[in-house]
PDB file of C-alpha atoms and ligand atoms in Angstrom:
ATOM      1  CA  MET A   1      51.457-128.777  60.263  1.00 57.00           C
ATOM      2  CA  SER A   2      54.947-128.398  61.734  1.00 66.00           C
ATOM      3  CA  THR A   3      55.347-127.669  65.426  1.00 66.00           C
ATOM      4  CA  ARG A   4      56.679-124.230  64.605  1.00 70.00           C
ATOM      5  CA  VAL A   5      53.676-123.258  62.443  1.00 66.00           C
ATOM      6  CA  PHE A   6      51.359-124.645  65.113  1.00 65.00           C
ATOM      7  CA  VAL A   7      52.991-122.478  67.788  1.00 66.00           C
ATOM      8  CA  VAL A   8      52.616-119.381  65.598  1.00 64.00           C
ATOM      9  CA  VAL A   9      48.940-120.142  64.914  1.00 65.00           C
ATOM     10  CA  VAL A  10      48.225-120.647  68.619  1.00 64.00           C
ATOM     11  CA  ALA A  11      50.015-117.415  69.462  1.00 68.00           C
ATOM     12  CA  LEU A  12      47.981-115.492  66.857  1.00 64.00           C
ATOM     13  CA  LEU A  13      44.696-116.983  68.062  1.00 66.00           C
ATOM     14  CA  SER A  14      45.598-116.099  71.661  1.00 68.00           C
ATOM     15  CA  ALA A  15      46.356-112.523  70.661  1.00 63.00           C
ATOM     16  CA  VAL A  16      43.003-112.213  68.862  1.00 58.00           C
ATOM     17  CA  LEU A  17      41.163-113.683  71.861  1.00 61.00           C
ATOM     18  CA  ALA A  18      42.951-111.342  74.294  1.00 62.00           C
ATOM     19  CA  ALA A  19      42.165-108.314  72.098  1.00 60.00           C
ATOM     20  CA  THR A  20      38.507-109.338  71.909  1.00 57.00           C
ATOM     21  CA  VAL A  21      38.205-109.762  75.675  1.00 55.00           C
ATOM     22  CA  VAL A  22      39.939-106.484  76.513  1.00 51.00           C
ATOM     23  CA  GLY A  23      38.090-104.576  73.782  1.00 52.00           C
ATOM     24  CA  GLY A  24      34.756-106.004  74.872  1.00 52.00           C
ATOM     25  CA  TYR A  25      35.434-105.087  78.480  1.00 48.00           C
ATOM     26  CA  LEU A  26      36.332-101.508  77.559  1.00 45.00           C
ATOM     27  CA  LEU A  27      33.211-101.139  75.418  1.00 47.00           C
ATOM     28  CA  TRP A  28      30.987-102.594  78.145  1.00 46.00           C
ATOM     29  CA  ASN A  29      32.559-100.342  80.755  1.00 43.00           C
ATOM     30  CA  ARG A  30      32.057 -97.232  78.644  1.00 44.00           C
ATOM     31  CA  GLY A  31      28.494 -98.240  77.847  1.00 42.00           C
ATOM     32  CA  ASP A  32      27.704 -98.661  81.515  1.00 46.00           C
ATOM     33  CA  GLN A  33      29.088 -95.263  82.411  1.00 45.00           C
ATOM     34  CA  GLY A  34      27.238 -93.667  79.504  1.00 45.00           C
ATOM     35  CA  ALA A  35      23.937 -95.081  80.768  1.00 45.00           C
ATOM     36  CA  VAL A  36      24.556 -93.592  84.210  1.00 48.00           C
ATOM     37  CA  VAL A  37      24.759 -90.127  82.741  1.00 53.00           C
ATOM     38  CA  MET A  38      21.845 -90.448  80.346  1.00 82.00           C
ATOM     39  CA  ILE A  39      18.912 -91.475  82.560  1.00 93.00           C
ATOM     40  CA  GLY A  40      16.793 -88.784  84.169  1.00 94.00           C
ATOM     41  CA  GLY A  41      16.407 -85.107  83.419  1.00 92.00           C
ATOM     42  CA  PRO A  42      13.995 -82.210  83.458  1.00 95.00           C
ATOM     43  CA  PHE A  43      10.245 -82.777  83.207  1.00 97.00           C
ATOM     44  CA  THR A  44       7.027 -80.916  83.954  1.00 98.00           C
ATOM     45  CA  LEU A  45       3.985 -82.984  84.894  1.00 98.00           C
ATOM     46  CA  VAL A  46       0.996 -82.808  87.220  1.00 98.00           C
ATOM     47  CA  ASP A  47       0.355 -85.038  90.255  1.00 98.00           C
ATOM     48  CA  GLN A  48      -2.741 -86.876  91.512  1.00 98.00           C
ATOM     49  CA  GLN A  49      -3.795 -83.750  93.392  1.00 98.00           C
ATOM     50  CA  GLY A  50      -3.426 -81.456  90.387  1.00 98.00           C
ATOM     51  CA  ARG A  51      -0.162 -79.896  91.590  1.00 98.00           C
ATOM     52  CA  THR A  52       2.644 -79.205  89.117  1.00 98.00           C
ATOM     53  CA  ALA A  53       5.606 -81.542  89.601  1.00 98.00           C
ATOM     54  CA  THR A  54       9.060 -81.131  88.084  1.00 98.00           C
ATOM     55  CA  GLN A  55      12.463 -82.755  88.570  1.00 96.00           C
ATOM     56  CA  ASP A  56      12.927 -80.319  91.493  1.00 97.00           C
ATOM     57  CA  THR A  57       9.918 -81.863  93.273  1.00 97.00           C
ATOM     58  CA  LEU A  58      11.990 -85.050  93.633  1.00 97.00           C
ATOM     59  CA  LYS A  59      15.167 -83.327  94.858  1.00 97.00           C
ATOM     60  CA  GLY A  60      16.265 -83.956  98.419  1.00 97.00           C
ATOM     61  CA  LYS A  61      14.847 -87.466  98.538  1.00 97.00           C
ATOM     62  CA  TRP A  62      15.633 -90.743  96.846  1.00 98.00           C
ATOM     63  CA  SER A  63      13.082 -91.720  94.240  1.00 98.00           C
ATOM     64  CA  LEU A  64      11.854 -94.976  92.789  1.00 98.00           C
ATOM     65  CA  ILE A  65      10.444 -94.139  89.371  1.00 98.00           C
ATOM     66  CA  TYR A  66       8.226 -96.327  87.237  1.00 98.00           C
ATOM     67  CA  PHE A  67       6.442 -95.497  83.965  1.00 98.00           C
ATOM     68  CA  GLY A  68       3.187 -97.286  83.125  1.00 97.00           C
ATOM     69  CA  TYR A  69      -0.572 -96.735  82.929  1.00 97.00           C
ATOM     70  CA  THR A  70      -3.487 -97.276  85.267  1.00 97.00           C
ATOM     71  CA  TYR A  71      -5.505 -99.428  82.849  1.00 96.00           C
ATOM     72  CA  CYS A  72      -2.601-101.909  82.605  1.00 95.00           C
ATOM     73  CA  PRO A  73      -4.077-105.317  83.405  1.00 93.00           C
ATOM     74  CA  ASP A  74      -1.084-106.947  85.088  1.00 91.00           C
ATOM     75  CA  VAL A  75       2.451-105.618  84.645  1.00 93.00           C
ATOM     76  CA  CYS A  76       1.982-102.160  86.172  1.00 95.00           C
ATOM     77  CA  PRO A  77      -0.087-103.214  89.201  1.00 96.00           C
ATOM     78  CA  THR A  78       2.516-105.899  89.923  1.00 96.00           C
ATOM     79  CA  SER A  79       5.389-103.423  89.751  1.00 97.00           C
ATOM     80  CA  LEU A  80       3.587-100.870  91.921  1.00 98.00           C
ATOM     81  CA  SER A  81       2.766-103.604  94.439  1.00 98.00           C
ATOM     82  CA  VAL A  82       6.422-104.646  94.587  1.00 98.00           C
ATOM     83  CA  MET A  83       7.408-101.010  95.241  1.00 98.00           C
ATOM     84  CA  THR A  84       4.691-100.721  97.904  1.00 98.00           C
ATOM     85  CA  GLN A  85       5.774-103.939  99.651  1.00 98.00           C
ATOM     86  CA  ALA A  86       9.458-102.964  99.491  1.00 98.00           C
ATOM     87  CA  LEU A  87       8.695 -99.643 101.212  1.00 98.00           C
ATOM     88  CA  ASP A  88       6.503-101.382 103.789  1.00 98.00           C
ATOM     89  CA  ALA A  89       9.413-103.742 104.555  1.00 97.00           C
ATOM     90  CA  LEU A  90      11.730-100.842 105.416  1.00 97.00           C
ATOM     91  CA  ASP A  91      12.170 -99.103 108.712  1.00 96.00           C
ATOM     92  CA  PRO A  92       9.721 -96.154 108.498  1.00 96.00           C
ATOM     93  CA  ALA A  93      12.596 -93.680 108.914  1.00 95.00           C
ATOM     94  CA  VAL A  94      14.319 -95.170 105.860  1.00 96.00           C
ATOM     95  CA  ALA A  95      11.107 -95.437 103.843  1.00 97.00           C
ATOM     96  CA  ALA A  96      10.453 -91.755 104.557  1.00 97.00           C
ATOM     97  CA  LYS A  97      13.599 -90.891 102.568  1.00 98.00           C
ATOM     98  CA  VAL A  98      12.205 -92.493  99.410  1.00 98.00           C
ATOM     99  CA  THR A  99       9.494 -91.154  97.099  1.00 98.00           C
ATOM    100  CA  PRO A 100       7.836 -93.799  94.928  1.00 98.00           C
ATOM    101  CA  VAL A 101       6.822 -92.238  91.601  1.00 98.00           C
ATOM    102  CA  PHE A 102       4.450 -93.520  88.942  1.00 98.00           C
ATOM    103  CA  VAL A 103       4.451 -91.691  85.616  1.00 98.00           C
ATOM    104  CA  SER A 104       1.616 -92.396  83.208  1.00 98.00           C
ATOM    105  CA  VAL A 105       2.423 -93.110  79.574  1.00 98.00           C
ATOM    106  CA  ASP A 106      -1.335 -92.984  78.808  1.00 97.00           C
ATOM    107  CA  PRO A 107      -2.211 -89.322  79.458  1.00 97.00           C
ATOM    108  CA  GLU A 108      -5.415 -89.533  77.396  1.00 96.00           C
ATOM    109  CA  ARG A 109      -7.072 -91.823  79.952  1.00 96.00           C
ATOM    110  CA  ASP A 110      -4.890 -91.137  83.006  1.00 98.00           C
ATOM    111  CA  THR A 111      -6.394 -87.866  84.189  1.00 98.00           C
ATOM    112  CA  VAL A 112      -5.633 -86.346  87.582  1.00 98.00           C
ATOM    113  CA  GLU A 113      -8.904 -87.870  88.883  1.00 98.00           C
ATOM    114  CA  GLN A 114      -7.997 -91.307  87.536  1.00 98.00           C
ATOM    115  CA  LEU A 115      -4.570 -91.110  89.212  1.00 98.00           C
ATOM    116  CA  ALA A 116      -6.172 -90.081  92.516  1.00 98.00           C
ATOM    117  CA  LEU A 117      -8.359 -93.181  92.328  1.00 98.00           C
ATOM    118  CA  TYR A 118      -5.437 -95.451  91.401  1.00 98.00           C
ATOM    119  CA  HIS A 119      -3.351 -93.948  94.218  1.00 98.00           C
ATOM    120  CA  GLN A 120      -5.657 -95.544  96.800  1.00 98.00           C
ATOM    121  CA  SER A 121      -4.443 -99.039  95.841  1.00 97.00           C
ATOM    122  CA  PHE A 122      -0.750 -98.443  96.548  1.00 98.00           C
ATOM    123  CA  HIS A 123       1.688 -96.946  99.052  1.00 98.00           C
ATOM    124  CA  PRO A 124       0.368 -93.611 100.380  1.00 98.00           C
ATOM    125  CA  SER A 125       3.646 -91.821  99.638  1.00 98.00           C
ATOM    126  CA  PHE A 126       3.273 -92.456  95.899  1.00 98.00           C
ATOM    127  CA  LEU A 127       3.512 -89.452  93.639  1.00 98.00           C
ATOM    128  CA  MET A 128       1.443 -90.248  90.562  1.00 98.00           C
ATOM    129  CA  LEU A 129       2.107 -88.087  87.535  1.00 98.00           C
ATOM    130  CA  THR A 130       0.479 -87.347  84.209  1.00 98.00           C
ATOM    131  CA  GLY A 131       0.474 -84.438  81.796  1.00 98.00           C
ATOM    132  CA  THR A 132      -0.156 -83.470  78.218  1.00 98.00           C
ATOM    133  CA  PRO A 133       0.967 -86.026  75.616  1.00 97.00           C
ATOM    134  CA  GLU A 134       3.960 -83.766  74.889  1.00 98.00           C
ATOM    135  CA  GLN A 135       4.931 -83.491  78.573  1.00 98.00           C
ATOM    136  CA  VAL A 136       4.687 -87.253  79.015  1.00 98.00           C
ATOM    137  CA  ARG A 137       6.729 -87.838  75.871  1.00 97.00           C
ATOM    138  CA  ALA A 138       9.466 -85.513  77.158  1.00 97.00           C
ATOM    139  CA  ALA A 139       9.564 -87.206  80.576  1.00 97.00           C
ATOM    140  CA  ALA A 140       9.717 -90.685  79.033  1.00 97.00           C
ATOM    141  CA  LYS A 141      12.500 -89.542  76.736  1.00 96.00           C
ATOM    142  CA  ALA A 142      14.500 -88.184  79.673  1.00 96.00           C
ATOM    143  CA  TYR A 143      14.267 -91.582  81.396  1.00 95.00           C
ATOM    144  CA  ARG A 144      14.844 -93.588  78.203  1.00 94.00           C
ATOM    145  CA  VAL A 145      11.441 -95.204  78.559  1.00 95.00           C
ATOM    146  CA  TYR A 146       9.736 -96.785  75.562  1.00 95.00           C
ATOM    147  CA  TYR A 147       5.956 -96.803  75.152  1.00 96.00           C
ATOM    148  CA  ARG A 148       3.498 -97.202  72.332  1.00 95.00           C
ATOM    149  CA  LYS A 149      -0.268 -97.549  72.027  1.00 93.00           C
ATOM    150  CA  ALA A 150      -1.100-101.058  70.814  1.00 92.00           C
ATOM    151  CA  GLU A 151      -3.331-101.501  67.762  1.00 87.00           C
ATOM    152  CA  SER A 152      -6.998-101.351  68.707  1.00 88.00           C
ATOM    153  CA  ASP A 153     -10.332-100.633  67.005  1.00 90.00           C
ATOM    154  CA  SER A 154     -11.563 -98.795  70.083  1.00 89.00           C
ATOM    155  CA  ALA A 155     -10.701 -95.259  71.132  1.00 86.00           C
ATOM    156  CA  THR A 156     -11.053 -96.066  74.821  1.00 87.00           C
ATOM    157  CA  GLU A 157     -10.173 -99.745  75.150  1.00 90.00           C
ATOM    158  CA  TYR A 158      -6.559-100.330  74.245  1.00 94.00           C
ATOM    159  CA  LEU A 159      -3.306-101.577  75.720  1.00 95.00           C
ATOM    160  CA  MET A 160      -0.017 -99.737  75.920  1.00 94.00           C
ATOM    161  CA  ASP A 161       3.283-101.450  75.206  1.00 94.00           C
ATOM    162  CA  HIS A 162       5.849-100.034  77.580  1.00 94.00           C
ATOM    163  CA  SER A 163       9.162-100.737  79.268  1.00 92.00           C
ATOM    164  CA  SER A 164       8.839-102.108  82.769  1.00 94.00           C
ATOM    165  CA  ILE A 165      11.857-100.824  84.672  1.00 95.00           C
ATOM    166  CA  THR A 166      11.969 -99.187  88.089  1.00 97.00           C
ATOM    167  CA  TYR A 167      14.729 -96.607  88.441  1.00 97.00           C
ATOM    168  CA  LEU A 168      16.369 -95.651  91.708  1.00 97.00           C
ATOM    169  CA  MET A 169      17.519 -92.032  91.582  1.00 97.00           C
ATOM    170  CA  ASN A 170      19.489 -90.279  94.341  1.00 96.00           C
ATOM    171  CA  PRO A 171      18.444 -87.018  96.073  1.00 97.00           C
ATOM    172  CA  ASP A 172      20.302 -85.042  93.386  1.00 95.00           C
ATOM    173  CA  GLY A 173      18.193 -86.663  90.687  1.00 95.00           C
ATOM    174  CA  GLU A 174      21.019 -88.884  89.439  1.00 94.00           C
ATOM    175  CA  TYR A 175      20.566 -92.462  88.325  1.00 94.00           C
ATOM    176  CA  VAL A 176      21.819 -95.030  90.855  1.00 95.00           C
ATOM    177  CA  THR A 177      20.458 -98.381  89.698  1.00 95.00           C
ATOM    178  CA  HIS A 178      17.355-100.008  88.304  1.00 96.00           C
ATOM    179  CA  PHE A 179      15.150-103.005  88.972  1.00 97.00           C
ATOM    180  CA  ALA A 180      13.897-105.314  86.259  1.00 94.00           C
ATOM    181  CA  HIS A 181      10.304-106.490  86.132  1.00 91.00           C
ATOM    182  CA  ASP A 182      11.096-109.673  88.079  1.00 93.00           C
ATOM    183  CA  ALA A 183      12.426-107.757  91.111  1.00 96.00           C
ATOM    184  CA  THR A 184      11.124-109.001  94.466  1.00 97.00           C
ATOM    185  CA  PRO A 185      10.016-106.757  97.348  1.00 98.00           C
ATOM    186  CA  GLU A 186      12.810-108.268  99.499  1.00 98.00           C
ATOM    187  CA  GLY A 187      15.486-107.611  96.866  1.00 98.00           C
ATOM    188  CA  MET A 188      14.269-104.062  96.306  1.00 98.00           C
ATOM    189  CA  ALA A 189      14.140-103.387 100.068  1.00 98.00           C
ATOM    190  CA  ASP A 190      17.725-104.705 100.463  1.00 97.00           C
ATOM    191  CA  THR A 191      19.014-102.431  97.728  1.00 97.00           C
ATOM    192  CA  LEU A 192      17.167 -99.469  99.213  1.00 97.00           C
ATOM    193  CA  ARG A 193      18.571-100.136 102.708  1.00 97.00           C
ATOM    194  CA  LYS A 194      22.126-100.260 101.320  1.00 96.00           C
ATOM    195  CA  ALA A 195      21.690 -97.161  99.161  1.00 95.00           C
ATOM    196  CA  VAL A 196      19.644 -94.980 101.499  1.00 94.00           C
ATOM    197  CA  GLY A 197      21.282 -96.193 104.707  1.00 82.00           C
ATOM    198  CA  GLY A 198      19.916 -96.272 108.202  1.00 57.00           C
TER     199      GLY A 198
HETATM  200 NI1  LIG B   1       1.865-101.883  82.356  1.00 92.48          NI
END
């Protein structure tokens, strides 16, 4: 290959690489902004005391929202414990500005009574929500949460597959950030302090 051809080939490869990097960045950036807009929305559910709860119930406070089910053997209790410990680590005045929310994706077993029982194991400010299967489906859709009943021969003993993400929403009900399943109480508390202030 002559030097001249080599230079042309290198220049072409550089141009392709630059286009890929810039294009990828633009796509990623747009995707990120799209996600901000898409998470959250209207819902109608019922809390652990039998009171109706909607998106307006959460307005005026920050909320930490997690979807799961009370019969979950490990993932959900861990996530709710992390949320509880994060709130306990905050100054009470800051913690008071945050509502931790648990939304059941297993409305058949997670009755109001079951949620009231489950509530005793976690932070007292928890709002625990359930509803009809249709109401739960609509809420999960609004928050882009995936869930599915796992195959089982039993009508009462089964597992639910579900996403394990904790969303932080601002007092206007807008998505701020989220925590993955491996979030620590310390990390979550730090993020909350920075976001909520005080
Ligand atoms: Ni779970």
